[in-house]
Every structure is written in structure tokens, then in C-alpha cells.
Short mmCIF file of the C-alpha atoms (twelve columns), coordinates in Angstrom:
data_MODEL
# 
_entry.id   MODEL 
# 
loop_
_atom_site.group_PDB 
_atom_site.id 
_atom_site.type_symbol 
_atom_site.label_atom_id 
_atom_site.label_alt_id 
_atom_site.label_comp_id 
_atom_site.label_asym_id 
_atom_site.label_seq_id 
_atom_site.Cartn_x 
_atom_site.Cartn_y 
_atom_site.Cartn_z 
_atom_site.pdbx_PDB_model_num 
ATOM 1   C CA . MET A 1   164.935 133.043 -25.475 1 
ATOM 2   C CA . SER A 2   165.159 133.760 -29.205 1 
ATOM 3   C CA . LEU A 3   167.325 136.709 -30.283 1 
ATOM 4   C CA . LYS A 4   165.399 137.013 -33.553 1 
ATOM 5   C CA . PRO A 5   162.869 139.902 -33.814 1 
ATOM 6   C CA . LYS A 6   159.600 138.997 -32.080 1 
ATOM 7   C CA . THR A 7   156.935 138.946 -34.797 1 
ATOM 8   C CA . TYR A 8   153.203 138.412 -35.135 1 
ATOM 9   C CA . PHE A 9   151.696 137.246 -38.418 1 
ATOM 10  C CA . ASN A 10  148.498 138.703 -39.875 1 
ATOM 11  C CA . TRP A 11  146.707 135.468 -40.646 1 
ATOM 12  C CA . SER A 12  143.831 135.458 -43.170 1 
ATOM 13  C CA . SER A 13  143.362 131.640 -43.130 1 
ATOM 14  C CA . GLY A 14  144.022 131.505 -46.885 1 
ATOM 15  C CA . LYS A 15  146.693 130.429 -49.339 1 
ATOM 16  C CA . ASP A 16  148.734 133.674 -49.527 1 
ATOM 17  C CA . ALA A 17  149.098 133.854 -45.746 1 
ATOM 18  C CA . SER A 18  150.082 130.174 -45.658 1 
ATOM 19  C CA . LEU A 19  152.743 130.567 -48.339 1 
ATOM 20  C CA . ALA A 20  154.083 133.790 -46.791 1 
ATOM 21  C CA . LEU A 21  154.353 132.120 -43.377 1 
ATOM 22  C CA . TYR A 22  156.151 129.161 -44.977 1 
ATOM 23  C CA . TYR A 23  158.713 131.460 -46.649 1 
ATOM 24  C CA . LEU A 24  159.369 133.329 -43.393 1 
ATOM 25  C CA . LYS A 25  159.751 130.145 -41.362 1 
ATOM 26  C CA . LYS A 26  162.166 128.788 -43.982 1 
ATOM 27  C CA . GLU A 27  164.166 132.049 -43.979 1 
ATOM 28  C CA . LYS A 28  164.485 131.905 -40.158 1 
ATOM 29  C CA . LYS A 29  165.206 135.623 -39.710 1 
ATOM 30  C CA . LEU A 30  162.127 136.393 -37.597 1 
ATOM 31  C CA . HIS A 31  160.737 134.776 -34.473 1 
ATOM 32  C CA . ILE A 32  157.068 134.340 -35.416 1 
ATOM 33  C CA . ASP A 33  155.114 133.223 -32.363 1 
ATOM 34  C CA . ARG A 34  151.581 134.552 -32.825 1 
ATOM 35  C CA . LEU A 35  148.809 134.739 -35.430 1 
ATOM 36  C CA . LEU A 36  146.412 137.697 -35.676 1 
ATOM 37  C CA . THR A 37  143.032 137.404 -37.429 1 
ATOM 38  C CA . SER A 38  139.901 139.589 -37.717 1 
ATOM 39  C CA . VAL A 39  136.655 137.796 -36.845 1 
ATOM 40  C CA . ASN A 40  133.076 138.933 -37.437 1 
ATOM 41  C CA . VAL A 41  131.516 138.263 -34.026 1 
ATOM 42  C CA . PHE A 42  127.941 138.460 -35.346 1 
ATOM 43  C CA . HIS A 43  128.504 135.470 -37.640 1 
ATOM 44  C CA . ASN A 44  131.448 134.055 -35.640 1 
ATOM 45  C CA . ARG A 45  133.448 133.758 -38.852 1 
ATOM 46  C CA . VAL A 46  136.678 135.093 -40.323 1 
ATOM 47  C CA . SER A 47  136.076 138.502 -41.912 1 
ATOM 48  C CA . MET A 48  135.726 138.414 -45.733 1 
ATOM 49  C CA . HIS A 49  136.458 134.681 -45.961 1 
ATOM 50  C CA . GLY A 50  133.319 133.615 -44.089 1 
ATOM 51  C CA . LEU A 51  135.231 130.750 -42.474 1 
ATOM 52  C CA . ARG A 52  133.888 129.329 -39.218 1 
ATOM 53  C CA . ARG A 53  135.906 130.271 -36.136 1 
ATOM 54  C CA . GLU A 54  136.346 126.614 -35.212 1 
ATOM 55  C CA . LEU A 55  138.252 125.909 -38.431 1 
ATOM 56  C CA . LEU A 56  140.419 128.989 -37.866 1 
ATOM 57  C CA . GLU A 57  141.272 127.728 -34.376 1 
ATOM 58  C CA . GLN A 58  142.093 124.282 -35.767 1 
ATOM 59  C CA . GLN A 59  144.478 125.912 -38.246 1 
ATOM 60  C CA . ALA A 60  146.313 127.754 -35.464 1 
ATOM 61  C CA . GLU A 61  146.549 124.574 -33.412 1 
ATOM 62  C CA . SER A 62  147.937 122.596 -36.362 1 
ATOM 63  C CA . ILE A 63  150.449 125.357 -37.152 1 
ATOM 64  C CA . GLY A 64  151.430 125.418 -33.484 1 
ATOM 65  C CA . LEU A 65  151.013 129.151 -32.825 1 
ATOM 66  C CA . PRO A 66  148.692 130.975 -30.418 1 
ATOM 67  C CA . LEU A 67  145.882 132.968 -32.024 1 
ATOM 68  C CA . THR A 68  144.783 136.525 -31.224 1 
ATOM 69  C CA . THR A 69  141.518 137.725 -32.788 1 
ATOM 70  C CA . ILE A 70  140.184 141.204 -33.461 1 
ATOM 71  C CA . GLU A 71  136.475 140.913 -32.667 1 
ATOM 72  C CA . LEU A 72  134.639 143.022 -35.259 1 
ATOM 73  C CA . PRO A 73  130.914 143.910 -35.247 1 
ATOM 74  C CA . GLU A 74  128.598 142.990 -38.142 1 
ATOM 75  C CA . GLN A 75  129.399 146.013 -40.344 1 
ATOM 76  C CA . PRO A 76  132.147 148.040 -38.665 1 
ATOM 77  C CA . THR A 77  132.800 151.625 -39.674 1 
ATOM 78  C CA . MET A 78  136.386 152.613 -40.374 1 
ATOM 79  C CA . GLU A 79  136.385 154.415 -37.021 1 
ATOM 80  C CA . GLU A 80  135.304 151.233 -35.209 1 
ATOM 81  C CA . TYR A 81  137.800 149.115 -37.107 1 
ATOM 82  C CA . ASN A 82  140.689 151.508 -36.442 1 
ATOM 83  C CA . SER A 83  139.785 151.767 -32.748 1 
ATOM 84  C CA . LEU A 84  139.799 147.986 -32.331 1 
ATOM 85  C CA . MET A 85  143.036 147.708 -34.292 1 
ATOM 86  C CA . VAL A 86  144.732 150.385 -32.189 1 
ATOM 87  C CA . ASN A 87  143.769 148.581 -29.001 1 
ATOM 88  C CA . THR A 88  145.044 145.235 -30.313 1 
ATOM 89  C CA . VAL A 89  148.316 146.600 -31.682 1 
ATOM 90  C CA . SER A 90  148.953 148.555 -28.471 1 
ATOM 91  C CA . ASN A 91  148.649 145.341 -26.474 1 
ATOM 92  C CA . LEU A 92  150.935 143.467 -28.876 1 
ATOM 93  C CA . LYS A 93  153.519 146.241 -28.637 1 
ATOM 94  C CA . LYS A 94  153.442 145.998 -24.833 1 
ATOM 95  C CA . GLU A 95  154.121 142.271 -25.207 1 
ATOM 96  C CA . GLY A 96  157.311 143.061 -27.124 1 
ATOM 97  C CA . TYR A 97  156.224 142.715 -30.736 1 
ATOM 98  C CA . ASP A 98  158.275 145.076 -32.915 1 
ATOM 99  C CA . ASN A 99  157.648 143.250 -36.184 1 
ATOM 100 C CA . CYS A 100 154.675 141.886 -38.118 1 
ATOM 101 C CA . ALA A 101 154.147 140.143 -41.445 1 
ATOM 102 C CA . PHE A 102 151.519 140.092 -44.192 1 
ATOM 103 C CA . GLY A 103 150.702 137.962 -47.249 1 
ATOM 104 C CA . ASP A 104 150.088 140.940 -49.570 1 
ATOM 105 C CA . ILE A 105 151.574 140.710 -53.060 1 
ATOM 106 C CA . PHE A 106 151.163 143.914 -55.109 1 
ATOM 107 C CA . LEU A 107 148.476 146.290 -53.773 1 
ATOM 108 C CA . GLU A 108 150.505 149.448 -53.099 1 
ATOM 109 C CA . ASP A 109 147.673 151.336 -51.371 1 
ATOM 110 C CA . LEU A 110 147.064 148.481 -48.960 1 
ATOM 111 C CA . ARG A 111 150.736 148.163 -48.096 1 
ATOM 112 C CA . ASP A 112 151.009 151.935 -47.526 1 
ATOM 113 C CA . TYR A 113 147.929 151.824 -45.272 1 
ATOM 114 C CA . ARG A 114 149.331 148.986 -43.183 1 
ATOM 115 C CA . GLU A 115 152.727 150.643 -42.779 1 
ATOM 116 C CA . GLN A 116 151.226 154.026 -41.884 1 
ATOM 117 C CA . GLN A 117 148.905 152.453 -39.295 1 
ATOM 118 C CA . LEU A 118 151.823 150.709 -37.581 1 
ATOM 119 C CA . LYS A 119 154.399 153.497 -37.921 1 
ATOM 120 C CA . PRO A 120 153.411 155.217 -34.625 1 
ATOM 121 C CA . TYR A 121 154.217 151.960 -32.812 1 
ATOM 122 C CA . ASN A 122 157.599 151.518 -34.517 1 
ATOM 123 C CA . ILE A 123 156.456 148.117 -35.759 1 
ATOM 124 C CA . THR A 124 158.293 146.969 -38.892 1 
ATOM 125 C CA . CYS A 125 156.168 145.298 -41.588 1 
ATOM 126 C CA . HIS A 126 157.406 142.364 -43.659 1 
ATOM 127 C CA . PHE A 127 155.929 141.265 -46.996 1 
ATOM 128 C CA . PRO A 128 157.630 138.027 -48.118 1 
ATOM 129 C CA . LEU A 129 155.461 137.668 -51.261 1 
ATOM 130 C CA . TRP A 130 155.837 141.282 -52.383 1 
ATOM 131 C CA . LYS A 131 156.023 141.845 -56.154 1 
ATOM 132 C CA . LYS A 132 156.416 138.146 -56.918 1 
ATOM 133 C CA . ASP A 133 154.672 136.749 -60.007 1 
ATOM 134 C CA . THR A 134 151.265 135.510 -58.836 1 
ATOM 135 C CA . LYS A 135 151.051 132.571 -61.241 1 
ATOM 136 C CA . ALA A 136 154.536 131.441 -60.171 1 
ATOM 137 C CA . LEU A 137 153.474 131.760 -56.520 1 
ATOM 138 C CA . LEU A 138 150.432 129.593 -57.118 1 
ATOM 139 C CA . HIS A 139 152.513 126.921 -58.865 1 
ATOM 140 C CA . ASP A 140 154.944 127.013 -55.926 1 
ATOM 141 C CA . PHE A 141 152.034 126.719 -53.483 1 
ATOM 142 C CA . ILE A 142 150.796 123.573 -55.234 1 
ATOM 143 C CA . GLY A 143 154.283 122.127 -55.692 1 
ATOM 144 C CA . LEU A 144 155.083 122.455 -51.984 1 
ATOM 145 C CA . GLY A 145 152.075 120.300 -51.144 1 
ATOM 146 C CA . PHE A 146 149.720 122.987 -49.856 1 
ATOM 147 C CA . LYS A 147 146.001 122.408 -50.278 1 
ATOM 148 C CA . ALA A 148 143.322 125.104 -50.316 1 
ATOM 149 C CA . ILE A 149 139.676 125.479 -51.277 1 
ATOM 150 C CA . LEU A 150 137.800 128.544 -52.567 1 
ATOM 151 C CA . VAL A 151 135.382 129.754 -49.885 1 
ATOM 152 C CA . CYS A 152 134.363 133.092 -51.440 1 
ATOM 153 C CA . ILE A 153 134.235 134.390 -55.019 1 
ATOM 154 C CA . LYS A 154 133.208 137.664 -56.634 1 
ATOM 155 C CA . SER A 155 130.206 136.749 -58.754 1 
ATOM 156 C CA . GLU A 156 130.783 139.302 -61.501 1 
ATOM 157 C CA . LEU A 157 134.159 137.716 -62.288 1 
ATOM 158 C CA . LEU A 158 133.714 134.016 -61.489 1 
ATOM 159 C CA . ASP A 159 130.668 131.782 -61.783 1 
ATOM 160 C CA . LYS A 160 129.232 129.687 -58.966 1 
ATOM 161 C CA . SER A 161 131.105 126.551 -60.060 1 
ATOM 162 C CA . PHE A 162 134.383 128.003 -58.739 1 
ATOM 163 C CA . VAL A 163 133.286 128.323 -55.110 1 
ATOM 164 C CA . GLY A 164 134.085 125.132 -53.218 1 
ATOM 165 C CA . ARG A 165 136.747 124.193 -55.738 1 
ATOM 166 C CA . ASP A 166 140.301 123.160 -54.780 1 
ATOM 167 C CA . ILE A 167 143.389 125.071 -55.874 1 
ATOM 168 C CA . ASP A 168 145.166 122.845 -58.417 1 
ATOM 169 C CA . GLU A 169 146.631 123.018 -61.912 1 
ATOM 170 C CA . SER A 170 143.221 122.669 -63.587 1 
ATOM 171 C CA . PHE A 171 141.968 125.604 -61.503 1 
ATOM 172 C CA . ILE A 172 144.806 127.762 -62.815 1 
ATOM 173 C CA . ASN A 173 144.035 126.732 -66.384 1 
ATOM 174 C CA . ASP A 174 140.314 127.512 -65.995 1 
ATOM 175 C CA . LEU A 175 140.730 131.020 -64.568 1 
ATOM 176 C CA . PRO A 176 139.508 133.838 -66.850 1 
ATOM 177 C CA . ASP A 177 142.200 136.199 -68.141 1 
ATOM 178 C CA . ASN A 178 140.808 139.098 -66.088 1 
ATOM 179 C CA . VAL A 179 141.229 137.257 -62.764 1 
ATOM 180 C CA . ASP A 180 144.575 137.360 -60.978 1 
ATOM 181 C CA . PRO A 181 145.888 133.811 -60.302 1 
ATOM 182 C CA . CYS A 182 146.146 134.586 -56.580 1 
ATOM 183 C CA . GLY A 183 142.937 136.626 -56.435 1 
ATOM 184 C CA . GLU A 184 144.987 139.593 -55.239 1 
ATOM 185 C CA . ASN A 185 142.298 142.062 -56.376 1 
ATOM 186 C CA . GLY A 186 139.666 140.390 -54.199 1 
ATOM 187 C CA . GLU A 187 138.360 138.072 -56.931 1 
ATOM 188 C CA . PHE A 188 138.334 135.104 -54.563 1 
ATOM 189 C CA . HIS A 189 139.349 133.988 -51.062 1 
ATOM 190 C CA . THR A 190 140.534 130.593 -49.879 1 
ATOM 191 C CA . PHE A 191 140.886 128.326 -46.868 1 
ATOM 192 C CA . CYS A 192 144.213 126.500 -46.617 1 
ATOM 193 C CA . TYR A 193 143.725 123.140 -44.951 1 
ATOM 194 C CA . ASP A 194 146.990 121.251 -45.451 1 
ATOM 195 C CA . GLY A 195 150.646 121.782 -46.275 1 
ATOM 196 C CA . PRO A 196 154.184 121.940 -44.861 1 
ATOM 197 C CA . ILE A 197 153.338 124.467 -42.112 1 
ATOM 198 C CA . PHE A 198 150.635 122.176 -40.650 1 
ATOM 199 C CA . SER A 199 151.215 119.256 -38.291 1 
ATOM 200 C CA . ARG A 200 147.992 117.676 -39.555 1 
ATOM 201 C CA . PRO A 201 145.365 118.483 -42.227 1 
ATOM 202 C CA . ILE A 202 142.183 120.275 -41.172 1 
ATOM 203 C CA . GLU A 203 139.154 118.027 -41.723 1 
ATOM 204 C CA . PHE A 204 135.884 119.492 -43.004 1 
ATOM 205 C CA . GLU A 205 132.841 118.840 -45.158 1 
ATOM 206 C CA . ILE A 206 131.511 121.142 -47.866 1 
ATOM 207 C CA . GLY A 207 128.234 122.682 -46.788 1 
ATOM 208 C CA . GLU A 208 125.762 125.129 -48.315 1 
ATOM 209 C CA . LYS A 209 126.697 127.574 -51.069 1 
ATOM 210 C CA . VAL A 210 125.126 130.981 -50.498 1 
ATOM 211 C CA . TYR A 211 124.933 134.177 -52.577 1 
ATOM 212 C CA . ARG A 212 125.149 137.531 -50.797 1 
ATOM 213 C CA . ALA A 213 125.116 141.086 -52.158 1 
ATOM 214 C CA . TYR A 214 126.777 144.017 -50.423 1 
ATOM 215 C CA . LYS A 215 126.473 147.727 -51.098 1 
ATOM 216 C CA . ASN A 216 129.616 149.362 -52.406 1 
ATOM 217 C CA . PRO A 217 131.270 151.671 -49.879 1 
ATOM 218 C CA . LYS A 218 130.318 155.341 -49.992 1 
ATOM 219 C CA . SER A 219 133.984 156.078 -50.639 1 
ATOM 220 C CA . ASP A 220 133.556 154.677 -54.155 1 
ATOM 221 C CA . PRO A 221 132.137 157.684 -56.120 1 
ATOM 222 C CA . GLU A 222 131.740 155.745 -59.370 1 
ATOM 223 C CA . THR A 223 129.348 153.087 -58.036 1 
ATOM 224 C CA . PRO A 224 127.874 154.389 -54.761 1 
ATOM 225 C CA . ASN A 225 124.517 152.639 -55.221 1 
ATOM 226 C CA . LYS A 226 125.689 149.451 -56.893 1 
ATOM 227 C CA . ASN A 227 125.760 146.128 -55.074 1 
ATOM 228 C CA . THR A 228 128.671 143.697 -55.318 1 
ATOM 229 C CA . GLY A 229 127.752 140.005 -55.198 1 
ATOM 230 C CA . PHE A 230 129.700 137.119 -53.684 1 
ATOM 231 C CA . TRP A 231 129.240 133.359 -53.524 1 
ATOM 232 C CA . PHE A 232 130.246 131.781 -50.229 1 
ATOM 233 C CA . CYS A 233 130.865 128.099 -49.563 1 
ATOM 234 C CA . ASP A 234 130.294 127.012 -45.980 1 
ATOM 235 C CA . LEU A 235 132.835 124.545 -44.594 1 
ATOM 236 C CA . ILE A 236 131.653 122.344 -41.749 1 
ATOM 237 C CA . PRO A 237 134.215 121.037 -39.229 1 
ATOM 238 C CA . ILE A 238 134.368 117.270 -38.803 1 
ATOM 239 C CA . GLU A 239 134.322 116.282 -35.153 1 
ATOM 240 C CA . GLU A 240 137.236 114.093 -34.137 1 
ATOM 241 C CA . GLU A 241 136.264 110.694 -32.799 1 
ATOM 242 C CA . GLY A 242 137.119 109.900 -29.208 1 
# 
């Protein structure tokens, strides 16, 4: 049995989570033995990223860690989300998890929210990417051999040509000045399909590109009636032969 702190990792399926998990595994101070991901059960896809559940499960299998999912309804209220999260975290705590990790980089409010939500359970949060330069992180991600594709972009900041595009040096060079290199402000989301944490690459084909508009949350007093648009790129799993 490992004497290192038992830890679950909040897995988004994207590049930041992949790089954060890599750093933690390399550091070897925590015993990470589970991934946790939110899934929209109506669409059967990873929340926000729009990634098919099958590809998420293939990621977990390639990484070699069991996967726990939080099964969210189509448009959960904060009360519904918090209730489901409380139930999941309570079960993880009973299983001996006193630590968890995230791929967040610089959003103070988000970090505070996560820490406050887990404080009653005495679960310590770890943020291996915290306050690191996002362009340097992206260069490190590429240099380590990770591969990722954009599966969701915010249409008011990036045009349709970016969705379905791989993360590489030309991508960094083409990003507008008002877009964070890691998309930390929600400008884009990615699917990581290969790299040093995977035993094998995840195979897929690029499917349909779809535009969807969502109403801004009522908690945003400046734009309560404005819609926010996103382009999504569907990724289709390739069935293994035999």
C-alpha cells in the first residue's frame, strides 16, 4: 500500500488536465489513483467540452486510472450541481481520499470556490499549474510530446477555422492577442489524445462542426439577455479491429 496521500484528479479531458497530471506523476508526492469528470447525461458527453463519453473512457483506460463520473442533467441549476457534487465527494472521502488536484492556472475565484466546497471534507486541493506562464506551459506541453485538438471555441473571440485544429506552434502564433494561450478564460477547450501519460494514442475521426448559442447566466447583470456562441467539433471514435 502506498504511503503517499490518496488523491483523485479532476479530469477535464483537455490539455491543462493532462499537463497537470504529468507534473504530479513526475513529482511523485501524491498517490493519484482515480479520475473524476462531469458528464452531461442528456448528450452523453463531457460537460463544456462536448466530448463523447466513449473517448473519455478510452483516455482513462490509456492513462491506466479508474474513472468516476458526475452525471449531470441537461442544464443543471447550481443547487443540482452542488447536490451531485456533495454526494460524489462524500463517497470519495469515505473511500479515503483526502487530496484532489486540478488543472487551473490563474482564475482566483474558481480556485477559491473549489477550496471552499471541499473544506468541510478536509480535502486538500493541489494546483500544479498555478500562476505559471500560459504560453510557457503550452510550449512545454508541445515539447513533451502531448497532442491535443480544439473541440470547442468561443465564437466571439475565435473564428470557426480554429475548432478542430491541433495544438502546435503555428496555433500559438495564430492566436489573437486577446486570447489566453491556454484558453484559461474559457476561450477554447481541447481533447488531449496522446502524450507521455498515455499508454497508447486515442484514435478518432473529425466529425461535424456545430454552432450553438447559450443564454448568459442570470448572475451576469451586465448581459442577462445576451447569448454566447460556441463552435463545437464532434470527434468520432474509431472502432478497434478484432
